[in-house]
PDB file of C-alpha atoms in Angstrom:
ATOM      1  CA  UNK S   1       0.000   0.000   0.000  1.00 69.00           C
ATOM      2  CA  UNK S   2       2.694   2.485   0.863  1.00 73.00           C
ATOM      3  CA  UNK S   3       4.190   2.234  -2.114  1.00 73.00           C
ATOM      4  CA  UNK S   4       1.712   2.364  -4.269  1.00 79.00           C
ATOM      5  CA  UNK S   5       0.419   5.187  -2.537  1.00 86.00           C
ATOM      6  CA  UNK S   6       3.815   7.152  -2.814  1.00 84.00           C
ATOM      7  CA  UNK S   7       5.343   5.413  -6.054  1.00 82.00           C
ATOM      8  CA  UNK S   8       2.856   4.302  -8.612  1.00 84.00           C
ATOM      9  CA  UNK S   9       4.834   5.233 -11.182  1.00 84.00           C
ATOM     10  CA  UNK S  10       7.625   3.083  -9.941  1.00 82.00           C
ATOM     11  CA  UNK S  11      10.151   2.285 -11.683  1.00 82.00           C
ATOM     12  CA  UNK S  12       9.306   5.674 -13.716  1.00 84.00           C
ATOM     13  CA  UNK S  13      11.452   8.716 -11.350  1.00 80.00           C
ATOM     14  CA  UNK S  14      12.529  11.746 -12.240  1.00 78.00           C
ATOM     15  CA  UNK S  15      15.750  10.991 -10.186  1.00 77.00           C
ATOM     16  CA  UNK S  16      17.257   7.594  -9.536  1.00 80.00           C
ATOM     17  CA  UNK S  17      18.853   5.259 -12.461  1.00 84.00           C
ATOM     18  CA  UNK S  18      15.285   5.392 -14.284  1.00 84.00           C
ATOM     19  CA  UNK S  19      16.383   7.948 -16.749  1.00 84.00           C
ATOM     20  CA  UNK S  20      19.657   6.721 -17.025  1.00 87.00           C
ATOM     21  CA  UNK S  21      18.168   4.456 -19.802  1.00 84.00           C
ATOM     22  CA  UNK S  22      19.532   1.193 -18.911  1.00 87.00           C
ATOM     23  CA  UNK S  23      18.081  -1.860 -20.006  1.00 88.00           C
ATOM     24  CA  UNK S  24      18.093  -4.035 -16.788  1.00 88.00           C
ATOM     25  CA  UNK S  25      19.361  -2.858 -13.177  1.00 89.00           C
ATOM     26  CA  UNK S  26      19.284  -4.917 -10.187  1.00 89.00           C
ATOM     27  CA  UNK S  27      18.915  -4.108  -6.292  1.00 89.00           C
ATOM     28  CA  UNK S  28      19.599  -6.210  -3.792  1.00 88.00           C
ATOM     29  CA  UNK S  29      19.600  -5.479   0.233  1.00 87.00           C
ATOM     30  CA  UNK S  30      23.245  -6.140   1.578  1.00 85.00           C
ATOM     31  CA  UNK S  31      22.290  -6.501   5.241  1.00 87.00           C
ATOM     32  CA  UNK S  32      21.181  -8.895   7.283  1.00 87.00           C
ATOM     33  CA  UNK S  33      17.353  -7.840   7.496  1.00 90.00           C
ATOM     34  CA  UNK S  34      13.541  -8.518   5.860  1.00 90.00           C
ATOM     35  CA  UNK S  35      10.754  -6.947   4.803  1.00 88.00           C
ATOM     36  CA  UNK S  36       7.283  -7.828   4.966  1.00 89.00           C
ATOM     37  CA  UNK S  37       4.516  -6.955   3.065  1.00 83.00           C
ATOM     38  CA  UNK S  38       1.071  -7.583   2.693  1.00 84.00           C
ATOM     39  CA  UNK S  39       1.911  -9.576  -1.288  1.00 83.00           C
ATOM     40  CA  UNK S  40       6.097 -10.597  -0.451  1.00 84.00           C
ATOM     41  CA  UNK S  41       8.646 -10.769   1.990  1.00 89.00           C
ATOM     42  CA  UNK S  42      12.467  -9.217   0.679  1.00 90.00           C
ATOM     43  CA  UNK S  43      15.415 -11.078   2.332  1.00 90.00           C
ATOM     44  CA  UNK S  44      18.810  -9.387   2.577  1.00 90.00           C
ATOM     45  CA  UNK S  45      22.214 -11.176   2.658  1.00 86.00           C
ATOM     46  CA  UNK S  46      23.498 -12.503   6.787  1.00 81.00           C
ATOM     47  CA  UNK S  47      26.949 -13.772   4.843  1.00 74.00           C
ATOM     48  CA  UNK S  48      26.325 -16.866   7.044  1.00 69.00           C
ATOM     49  CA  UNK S  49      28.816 -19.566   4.757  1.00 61.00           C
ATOM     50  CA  UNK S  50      25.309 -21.338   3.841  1.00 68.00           C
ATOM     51  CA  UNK S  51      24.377 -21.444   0.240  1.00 63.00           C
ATOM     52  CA  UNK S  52      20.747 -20.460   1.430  1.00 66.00           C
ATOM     53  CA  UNK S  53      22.039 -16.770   2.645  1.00 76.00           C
ATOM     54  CA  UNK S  54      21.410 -15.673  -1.008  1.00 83.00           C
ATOM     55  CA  UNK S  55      19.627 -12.239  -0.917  1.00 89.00           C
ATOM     56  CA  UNK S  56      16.607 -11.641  -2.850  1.00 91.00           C
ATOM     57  CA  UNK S  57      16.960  -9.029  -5.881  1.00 90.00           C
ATOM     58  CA  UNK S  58      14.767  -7.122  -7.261  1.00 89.00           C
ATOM     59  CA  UNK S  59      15.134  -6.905 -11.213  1.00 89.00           C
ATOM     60  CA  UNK S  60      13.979  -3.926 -13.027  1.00 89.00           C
ATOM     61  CA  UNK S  61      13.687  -4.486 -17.226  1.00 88.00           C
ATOM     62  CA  UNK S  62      12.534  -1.252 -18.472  1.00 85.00           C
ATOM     63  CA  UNK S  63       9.348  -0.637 -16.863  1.00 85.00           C
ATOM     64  CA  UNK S  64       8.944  -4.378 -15.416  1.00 86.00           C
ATOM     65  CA  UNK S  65       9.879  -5.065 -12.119  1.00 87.00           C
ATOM     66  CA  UNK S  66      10.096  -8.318 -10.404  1.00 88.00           C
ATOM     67  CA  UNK S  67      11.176  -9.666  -7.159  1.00 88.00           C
ATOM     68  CA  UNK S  68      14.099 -12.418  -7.680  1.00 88.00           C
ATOM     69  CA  UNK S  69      14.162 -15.243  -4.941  1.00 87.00           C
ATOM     70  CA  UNK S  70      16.977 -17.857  -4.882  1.00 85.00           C
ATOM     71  CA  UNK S  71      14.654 -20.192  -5.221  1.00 85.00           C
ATOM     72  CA  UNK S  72      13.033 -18.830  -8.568  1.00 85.00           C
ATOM     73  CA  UNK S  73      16.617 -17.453  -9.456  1.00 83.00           C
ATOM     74  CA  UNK S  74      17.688 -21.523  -9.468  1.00 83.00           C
ATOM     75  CA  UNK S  75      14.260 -22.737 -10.860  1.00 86.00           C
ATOM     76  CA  UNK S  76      15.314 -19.783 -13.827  1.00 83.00           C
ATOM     77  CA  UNK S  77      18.610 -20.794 -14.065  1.00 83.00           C
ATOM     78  CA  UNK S  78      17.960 -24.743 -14.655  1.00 87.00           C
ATOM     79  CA  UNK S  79      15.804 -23.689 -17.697  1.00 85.00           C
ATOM     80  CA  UNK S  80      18.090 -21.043 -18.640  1.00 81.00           C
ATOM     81  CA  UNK S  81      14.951 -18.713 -18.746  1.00 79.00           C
ATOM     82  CA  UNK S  82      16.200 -14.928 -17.205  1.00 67.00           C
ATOM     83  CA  UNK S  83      13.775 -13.027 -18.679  1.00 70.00           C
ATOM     84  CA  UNK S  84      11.684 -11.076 -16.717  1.00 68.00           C
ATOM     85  CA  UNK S  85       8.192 -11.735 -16.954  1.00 62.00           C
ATOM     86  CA  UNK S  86       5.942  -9.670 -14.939  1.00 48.00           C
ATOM     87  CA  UNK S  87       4.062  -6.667 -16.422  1.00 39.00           C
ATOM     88  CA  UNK S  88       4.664  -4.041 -13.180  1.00 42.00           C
ATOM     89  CA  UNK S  89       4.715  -6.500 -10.037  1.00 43.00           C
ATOM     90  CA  UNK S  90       4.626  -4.443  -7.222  1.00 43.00           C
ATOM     91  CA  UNK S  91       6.250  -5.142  -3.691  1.00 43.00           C
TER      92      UNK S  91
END
């Protein structure tokens, strides 16, 4: 709700790498923390040595946005699929 309440243009910014013009830019959180909300939870990196402490990433592919998992990330990779498919998933 917040952000589509105070972003629902997002990715689409007047400042950030939006008008940059890049194809695809990633974000991931490099700390050892969540977030919840009501549709997904976002997990940042611990840097325990288990291959599970993976961060999530959001992808952005010109105005599509999607929220990376390791788990879809590996289910992705096995088909060699990295496209992203969502039309604006918001999180």
């Amino acid at each position: 709700e917040y952000n589509e309440r105070n972003y629902p243009n997002y990715p689409i910014s007047s400042d950030g790498l939006y008008k940059l013009g890049f194809d695809r830019y990633s974000f991931v959180i490099n700390d050892c923390l969540s977030f919840k909300t009501p549709t997904a939870r976002i997990r940042g990196a611990c840097y325990n040595v288990s291959p599970s402490d993976i961060p999530d990433m959001i992808i952005i592919e010109g105005d599509n946005v999607e929220l990376f998992t390791p788990e879809i990330m590996q289910e992705r990779a096995t088909r060699g699929d990295f496209s992203i498919k969502s039309a604006k998933k918001k999180t």
